[in-house]
Coordinates of C-alpha atoms and ligand atoms in Angstrom, one line a residue:
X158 CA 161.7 90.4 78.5
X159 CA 165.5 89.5 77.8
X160 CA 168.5 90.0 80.3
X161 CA 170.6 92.7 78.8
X162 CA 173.7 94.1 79.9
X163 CA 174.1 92.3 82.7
X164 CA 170.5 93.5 83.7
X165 CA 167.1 92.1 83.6
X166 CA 164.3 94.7 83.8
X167 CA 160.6 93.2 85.2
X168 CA 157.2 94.7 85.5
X169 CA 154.2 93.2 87.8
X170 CA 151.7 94.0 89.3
X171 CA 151.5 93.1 93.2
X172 CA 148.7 92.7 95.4
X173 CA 148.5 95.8 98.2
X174 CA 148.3 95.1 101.6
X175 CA 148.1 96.8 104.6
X176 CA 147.2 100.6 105.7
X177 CA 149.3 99.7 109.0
X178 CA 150.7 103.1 110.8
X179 CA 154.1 101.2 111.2
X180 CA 155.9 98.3 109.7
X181 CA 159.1 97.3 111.5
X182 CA 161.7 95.3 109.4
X183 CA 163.5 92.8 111.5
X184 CA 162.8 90.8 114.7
X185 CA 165.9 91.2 116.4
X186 CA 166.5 93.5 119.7
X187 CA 165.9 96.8 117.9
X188 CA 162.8 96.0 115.8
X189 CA 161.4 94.1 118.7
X190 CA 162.0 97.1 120.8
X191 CA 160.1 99.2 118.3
X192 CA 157.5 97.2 117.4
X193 CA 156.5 96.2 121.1
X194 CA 156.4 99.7 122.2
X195 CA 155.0 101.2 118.9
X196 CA 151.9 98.7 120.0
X197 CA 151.8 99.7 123.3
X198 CA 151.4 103.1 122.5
X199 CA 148.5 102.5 120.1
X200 CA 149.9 101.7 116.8
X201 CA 148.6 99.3 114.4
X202 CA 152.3 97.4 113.8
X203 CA 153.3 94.9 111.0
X204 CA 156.5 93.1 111.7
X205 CA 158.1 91.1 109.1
X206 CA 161.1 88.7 110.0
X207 CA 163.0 86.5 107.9
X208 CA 163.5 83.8 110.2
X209 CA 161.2 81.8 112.3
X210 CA 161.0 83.1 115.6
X211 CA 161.7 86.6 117.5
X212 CA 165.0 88.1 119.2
X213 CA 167.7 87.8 116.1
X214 CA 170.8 86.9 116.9
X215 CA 169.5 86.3 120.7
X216 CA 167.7 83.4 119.3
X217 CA 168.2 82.5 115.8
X218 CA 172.4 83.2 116.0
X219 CA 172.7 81.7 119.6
X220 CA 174.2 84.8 121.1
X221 CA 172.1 84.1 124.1
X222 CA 173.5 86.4 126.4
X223 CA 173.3 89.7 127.5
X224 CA 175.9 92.0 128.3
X225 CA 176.4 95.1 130.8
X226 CA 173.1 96.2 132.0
X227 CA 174.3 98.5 135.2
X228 CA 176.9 100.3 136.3
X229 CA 177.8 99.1 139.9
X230 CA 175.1 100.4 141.9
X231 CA 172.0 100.5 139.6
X232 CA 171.0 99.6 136.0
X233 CA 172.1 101.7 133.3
X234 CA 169.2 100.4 131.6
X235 CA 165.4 101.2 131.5
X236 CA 162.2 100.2 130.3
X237 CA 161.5 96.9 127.5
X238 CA 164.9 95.6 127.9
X239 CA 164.7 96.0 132.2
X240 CA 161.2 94.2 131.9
X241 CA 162.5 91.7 129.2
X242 CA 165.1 90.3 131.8
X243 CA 163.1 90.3 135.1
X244 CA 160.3 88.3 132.8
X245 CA 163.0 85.4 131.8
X246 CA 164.1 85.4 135.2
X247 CA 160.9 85.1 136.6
X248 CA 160.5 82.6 133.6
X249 CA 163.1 80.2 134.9
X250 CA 165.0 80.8 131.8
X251 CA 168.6 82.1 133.2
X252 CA 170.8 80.0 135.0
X253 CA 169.5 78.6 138.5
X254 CA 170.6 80.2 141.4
X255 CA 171.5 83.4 139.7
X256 CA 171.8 86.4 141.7
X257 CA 169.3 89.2 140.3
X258 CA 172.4 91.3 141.3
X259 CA 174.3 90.2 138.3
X260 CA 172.1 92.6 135.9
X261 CA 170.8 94.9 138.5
X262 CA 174.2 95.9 140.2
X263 CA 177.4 94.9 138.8
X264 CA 179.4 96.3 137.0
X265 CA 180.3 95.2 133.2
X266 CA 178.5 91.5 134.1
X267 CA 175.9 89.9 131.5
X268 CA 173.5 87.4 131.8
X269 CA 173.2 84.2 129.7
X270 CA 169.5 82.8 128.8
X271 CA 167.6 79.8 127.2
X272 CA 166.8 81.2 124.0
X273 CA 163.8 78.9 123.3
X274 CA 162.8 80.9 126.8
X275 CA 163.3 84.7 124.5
X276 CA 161.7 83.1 121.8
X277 CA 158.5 82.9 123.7
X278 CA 158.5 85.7 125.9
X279 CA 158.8 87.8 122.9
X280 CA 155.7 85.8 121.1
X281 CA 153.8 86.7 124.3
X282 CA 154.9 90.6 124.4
X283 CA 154.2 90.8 120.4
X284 CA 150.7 88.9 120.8
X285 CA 149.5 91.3 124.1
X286 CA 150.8 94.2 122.9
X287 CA 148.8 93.3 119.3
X288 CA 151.7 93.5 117.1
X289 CA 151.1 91.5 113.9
X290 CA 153.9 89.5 112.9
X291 CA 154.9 87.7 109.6
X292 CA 157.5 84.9 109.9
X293 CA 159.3 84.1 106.9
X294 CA 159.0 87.3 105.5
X295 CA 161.6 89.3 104.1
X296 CA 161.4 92.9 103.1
X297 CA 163.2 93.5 99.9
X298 CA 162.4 96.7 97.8
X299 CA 161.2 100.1 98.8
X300 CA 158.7 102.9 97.5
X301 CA 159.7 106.0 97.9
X302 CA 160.7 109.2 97.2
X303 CA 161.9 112.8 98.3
X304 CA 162.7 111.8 102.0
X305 CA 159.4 109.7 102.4
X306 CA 158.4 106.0 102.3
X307 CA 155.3 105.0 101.3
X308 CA 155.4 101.6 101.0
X309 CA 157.6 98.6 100.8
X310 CA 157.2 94.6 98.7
X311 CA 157.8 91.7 101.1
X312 CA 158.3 88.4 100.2
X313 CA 156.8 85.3 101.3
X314 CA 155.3 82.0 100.6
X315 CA 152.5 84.1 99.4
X316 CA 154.7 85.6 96.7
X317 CA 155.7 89.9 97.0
X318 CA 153.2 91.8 98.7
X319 CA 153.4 95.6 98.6
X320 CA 152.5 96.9 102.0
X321 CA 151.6 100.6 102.7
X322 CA 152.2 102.0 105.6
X323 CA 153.0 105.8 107.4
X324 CA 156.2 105.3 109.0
X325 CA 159.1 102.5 109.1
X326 CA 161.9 101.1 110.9
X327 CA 164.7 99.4 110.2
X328 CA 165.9 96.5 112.4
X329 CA 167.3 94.5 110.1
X330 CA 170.9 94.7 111.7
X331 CA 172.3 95.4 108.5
X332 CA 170.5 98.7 107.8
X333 CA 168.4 96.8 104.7
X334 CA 165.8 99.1 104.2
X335 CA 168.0 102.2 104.8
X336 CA 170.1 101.1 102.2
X337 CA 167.4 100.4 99.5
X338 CA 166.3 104.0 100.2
X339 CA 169.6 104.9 99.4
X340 CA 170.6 106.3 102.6
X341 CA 174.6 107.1 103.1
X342 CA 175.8 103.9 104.7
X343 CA 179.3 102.9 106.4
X344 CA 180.1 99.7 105.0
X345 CA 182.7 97.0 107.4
X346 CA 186.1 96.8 105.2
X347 CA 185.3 98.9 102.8
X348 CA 184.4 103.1 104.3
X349 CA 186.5 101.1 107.8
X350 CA 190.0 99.2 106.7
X351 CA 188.7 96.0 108.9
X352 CA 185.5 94.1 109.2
X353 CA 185.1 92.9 113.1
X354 CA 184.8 89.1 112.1
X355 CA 181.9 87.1 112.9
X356 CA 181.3 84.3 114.7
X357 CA 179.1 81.0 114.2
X358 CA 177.5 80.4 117.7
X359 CA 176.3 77.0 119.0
X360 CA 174.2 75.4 121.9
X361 CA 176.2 72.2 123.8
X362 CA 174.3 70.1 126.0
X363 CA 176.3 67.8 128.8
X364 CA 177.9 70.9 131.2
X365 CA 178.7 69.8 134.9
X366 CA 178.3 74.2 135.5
X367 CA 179.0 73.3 139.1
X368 CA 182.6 72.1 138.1
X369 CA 183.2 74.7 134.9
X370 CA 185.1 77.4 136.0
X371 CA 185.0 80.5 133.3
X372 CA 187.7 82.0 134.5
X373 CA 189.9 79.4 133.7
X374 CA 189.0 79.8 130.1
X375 CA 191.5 81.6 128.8
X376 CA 194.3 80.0 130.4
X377 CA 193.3 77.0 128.6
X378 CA 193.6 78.7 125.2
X379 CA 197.0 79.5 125.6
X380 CA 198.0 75.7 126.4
X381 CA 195.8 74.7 123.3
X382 CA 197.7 76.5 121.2
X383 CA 200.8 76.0 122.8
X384 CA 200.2 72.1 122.2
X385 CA 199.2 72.9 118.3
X386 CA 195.5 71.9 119.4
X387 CA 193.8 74.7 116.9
X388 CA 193.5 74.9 113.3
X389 CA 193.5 78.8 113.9
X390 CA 195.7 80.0 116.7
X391 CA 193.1 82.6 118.0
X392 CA 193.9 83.6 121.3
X393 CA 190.5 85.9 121.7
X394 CA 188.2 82.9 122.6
X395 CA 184.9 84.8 124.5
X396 CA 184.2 81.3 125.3
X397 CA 180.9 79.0 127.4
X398 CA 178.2 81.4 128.6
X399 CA 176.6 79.1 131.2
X400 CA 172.8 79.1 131.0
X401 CA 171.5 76.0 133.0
X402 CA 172.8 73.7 135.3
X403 CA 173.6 71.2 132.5
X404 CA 173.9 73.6 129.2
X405 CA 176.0 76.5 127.8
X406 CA 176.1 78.8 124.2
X407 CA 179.6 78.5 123.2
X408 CA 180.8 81.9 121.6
X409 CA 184.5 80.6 119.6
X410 CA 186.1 80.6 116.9
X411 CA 186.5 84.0 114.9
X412 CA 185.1 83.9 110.9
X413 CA 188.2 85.9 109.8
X414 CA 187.7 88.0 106.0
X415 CA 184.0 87.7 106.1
X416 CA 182.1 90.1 104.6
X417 CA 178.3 90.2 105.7
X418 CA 177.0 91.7 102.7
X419 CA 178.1 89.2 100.5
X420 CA 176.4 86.2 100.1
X421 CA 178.7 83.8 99.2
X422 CA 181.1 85.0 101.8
X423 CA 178.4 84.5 104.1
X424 CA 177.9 80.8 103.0
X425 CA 181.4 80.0 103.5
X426 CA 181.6 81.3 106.7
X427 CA 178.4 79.1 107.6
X428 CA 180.8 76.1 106.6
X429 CA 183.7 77.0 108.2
X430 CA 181.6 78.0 111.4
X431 CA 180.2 74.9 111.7
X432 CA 183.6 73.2 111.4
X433 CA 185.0 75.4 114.7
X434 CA 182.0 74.5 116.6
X435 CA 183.3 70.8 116.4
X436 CA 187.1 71.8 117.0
X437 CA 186.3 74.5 120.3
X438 CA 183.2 71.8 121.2
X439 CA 186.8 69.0 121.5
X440 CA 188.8 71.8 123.0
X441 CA 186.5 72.7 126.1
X442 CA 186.1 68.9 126.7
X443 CA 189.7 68.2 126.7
X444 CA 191.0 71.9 128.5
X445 CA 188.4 72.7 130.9
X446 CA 186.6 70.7 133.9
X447 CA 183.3 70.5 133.8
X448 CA 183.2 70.0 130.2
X449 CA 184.5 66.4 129.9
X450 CA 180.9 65.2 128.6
X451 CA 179.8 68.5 126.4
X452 CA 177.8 67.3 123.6
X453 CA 177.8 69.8 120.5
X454 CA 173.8 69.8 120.0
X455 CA 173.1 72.8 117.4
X456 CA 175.0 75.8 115.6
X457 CA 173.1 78.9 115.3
X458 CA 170.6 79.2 112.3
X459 CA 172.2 83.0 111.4
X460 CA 175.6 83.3 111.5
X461 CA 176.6 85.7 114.5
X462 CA 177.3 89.2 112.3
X463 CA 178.8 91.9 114.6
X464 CA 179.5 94.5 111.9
X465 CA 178.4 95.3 108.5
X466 CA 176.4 98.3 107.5
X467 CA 175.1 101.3 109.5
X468 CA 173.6 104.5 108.4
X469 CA 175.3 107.9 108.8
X470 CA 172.8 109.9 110.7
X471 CA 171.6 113.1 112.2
X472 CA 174.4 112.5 114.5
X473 CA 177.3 110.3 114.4
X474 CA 178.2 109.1 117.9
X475 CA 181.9 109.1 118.5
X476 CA 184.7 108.0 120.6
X477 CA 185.1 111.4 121.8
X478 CA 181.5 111.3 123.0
X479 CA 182.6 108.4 124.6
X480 CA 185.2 109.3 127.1
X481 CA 183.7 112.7 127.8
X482 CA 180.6 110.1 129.2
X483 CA 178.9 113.1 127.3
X484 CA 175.2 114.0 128.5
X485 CA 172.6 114.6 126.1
X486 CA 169.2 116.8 126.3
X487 CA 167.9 114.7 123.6
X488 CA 169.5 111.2 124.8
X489 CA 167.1 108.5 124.3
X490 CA 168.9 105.7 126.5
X491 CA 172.0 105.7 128.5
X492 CA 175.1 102.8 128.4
X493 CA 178.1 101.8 130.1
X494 CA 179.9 99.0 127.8
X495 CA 183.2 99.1 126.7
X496 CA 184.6 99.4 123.6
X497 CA 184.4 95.8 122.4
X498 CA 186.2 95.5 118.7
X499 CA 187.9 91.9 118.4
X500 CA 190.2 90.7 117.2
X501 CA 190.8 91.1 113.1
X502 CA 193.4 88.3 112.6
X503 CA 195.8 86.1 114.8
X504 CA 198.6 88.3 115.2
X505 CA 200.5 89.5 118.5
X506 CA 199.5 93.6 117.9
X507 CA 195.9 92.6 117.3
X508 CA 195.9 90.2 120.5
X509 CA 197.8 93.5 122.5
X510 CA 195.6 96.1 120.5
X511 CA 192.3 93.6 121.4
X512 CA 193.3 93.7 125.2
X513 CA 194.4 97.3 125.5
X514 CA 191.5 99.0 124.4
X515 CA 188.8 96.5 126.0
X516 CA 190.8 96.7 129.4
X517 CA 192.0 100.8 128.8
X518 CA 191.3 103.7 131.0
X519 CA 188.6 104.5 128.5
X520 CA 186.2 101.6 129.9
X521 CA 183.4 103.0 132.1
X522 CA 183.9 103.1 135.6
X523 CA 181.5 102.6 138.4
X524 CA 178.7 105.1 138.0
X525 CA 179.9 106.1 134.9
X526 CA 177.6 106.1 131.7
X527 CA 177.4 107.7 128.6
X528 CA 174.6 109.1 126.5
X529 CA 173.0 107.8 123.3
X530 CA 171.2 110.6 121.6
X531 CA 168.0 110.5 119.5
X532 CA 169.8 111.5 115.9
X533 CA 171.7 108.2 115.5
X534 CA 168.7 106.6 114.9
X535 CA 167.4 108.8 111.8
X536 CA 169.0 108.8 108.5
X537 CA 170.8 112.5 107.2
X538 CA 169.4 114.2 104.9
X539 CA 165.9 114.9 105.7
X540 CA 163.8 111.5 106.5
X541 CA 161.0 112.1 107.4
X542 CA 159.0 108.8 108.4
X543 CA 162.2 106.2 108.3
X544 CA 163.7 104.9 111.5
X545 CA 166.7 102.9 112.1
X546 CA 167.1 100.6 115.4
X547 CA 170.2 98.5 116.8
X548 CA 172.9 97.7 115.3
X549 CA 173.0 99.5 112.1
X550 CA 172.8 102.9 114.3
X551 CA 174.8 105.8 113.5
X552 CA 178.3 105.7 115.4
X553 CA 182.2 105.7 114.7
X554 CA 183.5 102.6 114.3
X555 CA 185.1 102.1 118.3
X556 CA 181.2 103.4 119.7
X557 CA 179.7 101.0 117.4
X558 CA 181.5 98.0 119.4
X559 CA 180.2 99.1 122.6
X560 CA 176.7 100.1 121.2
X561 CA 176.0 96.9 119.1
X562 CA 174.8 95.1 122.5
X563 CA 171.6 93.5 122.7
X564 CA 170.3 95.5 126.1
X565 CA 171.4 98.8 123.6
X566 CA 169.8 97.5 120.6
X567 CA 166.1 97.0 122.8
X568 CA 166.4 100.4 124.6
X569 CA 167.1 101.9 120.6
X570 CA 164.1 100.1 119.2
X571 CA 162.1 101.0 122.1
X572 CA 163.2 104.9 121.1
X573 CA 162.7 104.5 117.6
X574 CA 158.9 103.3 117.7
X575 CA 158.1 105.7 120.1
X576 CA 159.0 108.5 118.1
X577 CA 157.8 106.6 115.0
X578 CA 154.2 106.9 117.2
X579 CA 154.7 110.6 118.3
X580 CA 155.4 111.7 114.7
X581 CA 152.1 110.0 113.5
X582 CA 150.0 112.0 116.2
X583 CA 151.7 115.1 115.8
X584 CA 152.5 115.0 112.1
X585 CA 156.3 115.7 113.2
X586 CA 158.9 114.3 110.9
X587 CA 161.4 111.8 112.1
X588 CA 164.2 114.7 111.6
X589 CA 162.5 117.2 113.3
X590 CA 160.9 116.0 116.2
X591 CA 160.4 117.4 119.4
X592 CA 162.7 116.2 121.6
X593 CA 161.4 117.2 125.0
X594 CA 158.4 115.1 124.1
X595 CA 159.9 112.0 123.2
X596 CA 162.1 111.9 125.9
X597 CA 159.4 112.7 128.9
X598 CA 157.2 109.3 126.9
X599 CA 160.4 107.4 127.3
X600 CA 160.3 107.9 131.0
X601 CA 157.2 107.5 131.2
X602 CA 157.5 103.6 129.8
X603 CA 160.3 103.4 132.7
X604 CA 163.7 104.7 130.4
X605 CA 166.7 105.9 132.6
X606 CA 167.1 108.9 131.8
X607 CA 169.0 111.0 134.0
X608 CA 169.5 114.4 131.9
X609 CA 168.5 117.4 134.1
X610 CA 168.9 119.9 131.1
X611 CA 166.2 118.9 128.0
X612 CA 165.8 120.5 124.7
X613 CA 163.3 120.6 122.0
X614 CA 165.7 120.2 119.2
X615 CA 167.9 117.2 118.1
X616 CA 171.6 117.0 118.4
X617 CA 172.8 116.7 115.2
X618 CA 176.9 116.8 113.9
X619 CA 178.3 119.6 112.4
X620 CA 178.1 119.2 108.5
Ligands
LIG752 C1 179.1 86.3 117.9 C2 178.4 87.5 118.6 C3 178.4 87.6 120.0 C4 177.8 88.6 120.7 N1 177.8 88.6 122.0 C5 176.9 89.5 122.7 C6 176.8 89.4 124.1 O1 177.5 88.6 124.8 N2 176.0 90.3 124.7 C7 175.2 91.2 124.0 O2 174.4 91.9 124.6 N3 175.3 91.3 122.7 C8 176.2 90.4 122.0 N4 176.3 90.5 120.6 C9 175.7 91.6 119.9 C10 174.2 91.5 119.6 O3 173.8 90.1 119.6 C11 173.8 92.1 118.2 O4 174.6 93.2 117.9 C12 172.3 92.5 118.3 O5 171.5 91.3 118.4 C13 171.9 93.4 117.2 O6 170.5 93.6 117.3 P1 169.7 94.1 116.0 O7 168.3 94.0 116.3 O8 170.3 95.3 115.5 O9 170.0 93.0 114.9 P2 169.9 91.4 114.8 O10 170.0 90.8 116.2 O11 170.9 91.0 113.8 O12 168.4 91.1 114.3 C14 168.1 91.5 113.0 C15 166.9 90.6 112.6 O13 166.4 91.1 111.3 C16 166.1 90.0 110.5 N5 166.3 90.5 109.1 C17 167.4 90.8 108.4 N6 167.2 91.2 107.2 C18 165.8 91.2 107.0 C19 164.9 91.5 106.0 N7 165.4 92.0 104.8 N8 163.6 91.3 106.2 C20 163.1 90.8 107.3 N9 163.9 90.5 108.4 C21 165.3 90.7 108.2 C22 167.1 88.9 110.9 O14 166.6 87.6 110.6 C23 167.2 89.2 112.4 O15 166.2 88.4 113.1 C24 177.0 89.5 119.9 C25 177.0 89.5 118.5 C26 177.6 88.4 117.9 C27 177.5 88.4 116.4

């Protein structure tokens, strides 16, 4: 066997593993969702993450903080993710003193946590619920053919494995499996003109978070820049998201021109990333009270992606859907976040373009909510036992920055393998499954689901 043309063409044999009814691809808040709930209902689950520990970029990125879970009066959502955050508080892994109100009330408020505290929680739901998991394991081809996997090659220490299995999902964030299967994808900068930048997250020890005062964040930022502090003048700074008495996640310092499906733009941004978590790490110590003593302790382990690839489903959720706060018979979860795109460079427009649209008329109101149907989570075209979850969902690119959220990544996965467990029973495909159903077993396991009107048939766009 010689490289040719660029190419190098391999045959082997692998060792087959498996029979499993599911095999989720991805840890992170959609393929936990899934595979939790997939178990629960009776499944026998394999799920395969590259890293080593549960809850993505929760955990292994640092983004240890969830945002908007309810709507002013109540919580928008339901079920895993509802459970997920009453078990960390119970825990002791928010904040002290924290007011259950913050995520069972108000409105457009998020909760910061202790992500070695998600790390184990989510161990514990995997090992009750009897999900097998394999650390270290990345998925990285795909068998399959005419709308239908069959199988899919993992690799580990062990070497590749092919694993057979009867239905999949896809939580890998970056829509890995969907685009081996070669499922129509939206790729960041190039199908949209910009690529919402990333971020490299970090953990500082040495708070006072009885002196820091969040709200005086921003103000802060401006006099940095003012006084040529910065390397990059970046006035969007999400800043500290307090999660002890003593320790914070610091969320600063935008990756401008990255693109997440490139590897080597990816390990540059891991550089640079780990350069702005010492600059903002001097910046909060010098600007902000509270903060005189931070100690930088550790930058996340993933580098904090918040857009790359997503599938173009059933049904495309779009901004239109969004202001109408449109109602589905078929919706699977319901959410109230804003449309949250950053920044994509320094300038002035993108600053006043930033604020605008976060800010707008647009945002949800008290009470309000809008609906976040089945089809986004199946590819077009027919698919008949693949399932997406999180991130890499089906939505235009302004939904997709309020639907990439961790509480609406959870309440996908928990969608996606519960229909991944009703089309097994029922011998239903993934693109033609009966809605009514899936919805009333999503109740059932506690989702919010308000729709008075249900139907048996999936929304889907007009194509
Ligand atoms: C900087 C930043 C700040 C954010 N702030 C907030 C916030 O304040 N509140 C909030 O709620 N959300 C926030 N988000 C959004 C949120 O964290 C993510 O969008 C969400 O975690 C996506 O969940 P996911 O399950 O789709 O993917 P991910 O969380 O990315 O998880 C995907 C998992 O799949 C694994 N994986 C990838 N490829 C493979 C493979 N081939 N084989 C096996 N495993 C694989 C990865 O290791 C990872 O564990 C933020 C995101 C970023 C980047």
């Amino acid at each position: 066997m010689k490289p040719s043309n660029g190419t190098f063409v391999y045959n082997r044999a692998l060792p087959v593993e498996g029979d499993y009814d599911l095999v989720v691809a991805g840890g992170g808040p959609g393929g936990c969702g899934a595979a939790i709930s997939a178990a629960r209902l009776g499944a026998r689950v394999l799920l395969v993450e590259a890293m080593g520990c549960l809850g993505g970029m929760g955990t292994s990125a640092l983004v240890s903080a969830w945002s908007d879970t309810a709507d002013g009066e109540r919580m928008v959502v339901g079920g895993l993710v509802a459970e997920l955050l009453e078990e960390l508080h119970t825990r002791g892994c928010l904040k002290p003193g924290i007011h259950p109100d913050r995520w069972r009330k108000d409105l457009h408020s998020g909760v910061a946590f202790n992500p070695e505290g998600l790390k184990i929680v989510l161990d514990d739901y995997c090992a009750r619920a009897g999900v097998e998991v394999r650390f270290f394991t990345r998925l990285i081809d795909v068998d399959q053919n005419n709308g239908k996997i069959n199988g899919v090659i993992i690799n580990n220490i062990e070497g590749n494995r092919y694993i057979r299995a009867r239905a999949f999902v896809d939580g890998t964030g970056d829509a890995v499996l969907a685009g081996l299967c070669g499922v129509a994808c939206r790729e960041a900068g190039r199908d949209t003109p910009n690529i919402m930048a990333p971020t490299l997250c970090a953990a500082l020890a040495g708070i006072n978070a009885d002196v820091f005062d969040s709200s005086k964040q921003q103000e802060a930022v401006f006099k940095a820049i003012e006084d040529g502090f910065f390397t990059q003048n970046d006035r969007h700074v999400p800043g500290l998201f307090v999660n002890s008495r003593t320790t914070t996640i610091m969320n600063a310092g935008h990756l401008f021109n990255t693109d997440a499906l490139k590897c080597r733009s990816l390990s540059d941004a891991m550089a640079k990333g780990r350069q702005f978590a010492r600059e903002y790490t001097a910046f909060f110590r010098k600007y902000l009270p509270g903060c005189e003593g931070a100690q930088l302790m550790v930058t996340g382990a993933l580098l904090g992606v918040r857009e790359s690839r997503r599938i173009k489903g059933e049904y495309e959720l779009n901004y239109d859907d969004f202001t109408a706060r449109r109602e589905f018979p078929d919706q699977i979860a319901i959410y109230n976040k804003a449309i949250d795109i950053h920044v994509h460079d320094c300038s002035d427009e993108q600053w006043e373009r930033y604020r605008n649209e976060y800010l707008s008329i647009d945002r949800p109101a008290r009470g309000e909510h809008y609906g976040i149907p089945y089809g986004i989570l199946v590819p077009a075209g027919g698919w008949t036992n693949l399932w997406v979850a999180g991130r890499c969902n089906s939505s235009d690119v302004k939904v997709h920055g309020a639907l990439r959220d961790q509480p609406a990544c959870y309440m996908m996965g928990q969608a996606a393998g519960t229909a991944a467990v009703q089309s097994l029973k029922t011998g239903q495909p993934a693109c033609d499954l009966d809605m009514q159903t899936l919805v009333e077993s999503l109740r059932k396991q506690g989702g919010m689901l308000p729709q008075k009107t249900l139907s048996r048939q999936m929304t889907r766009s007009a194509r």
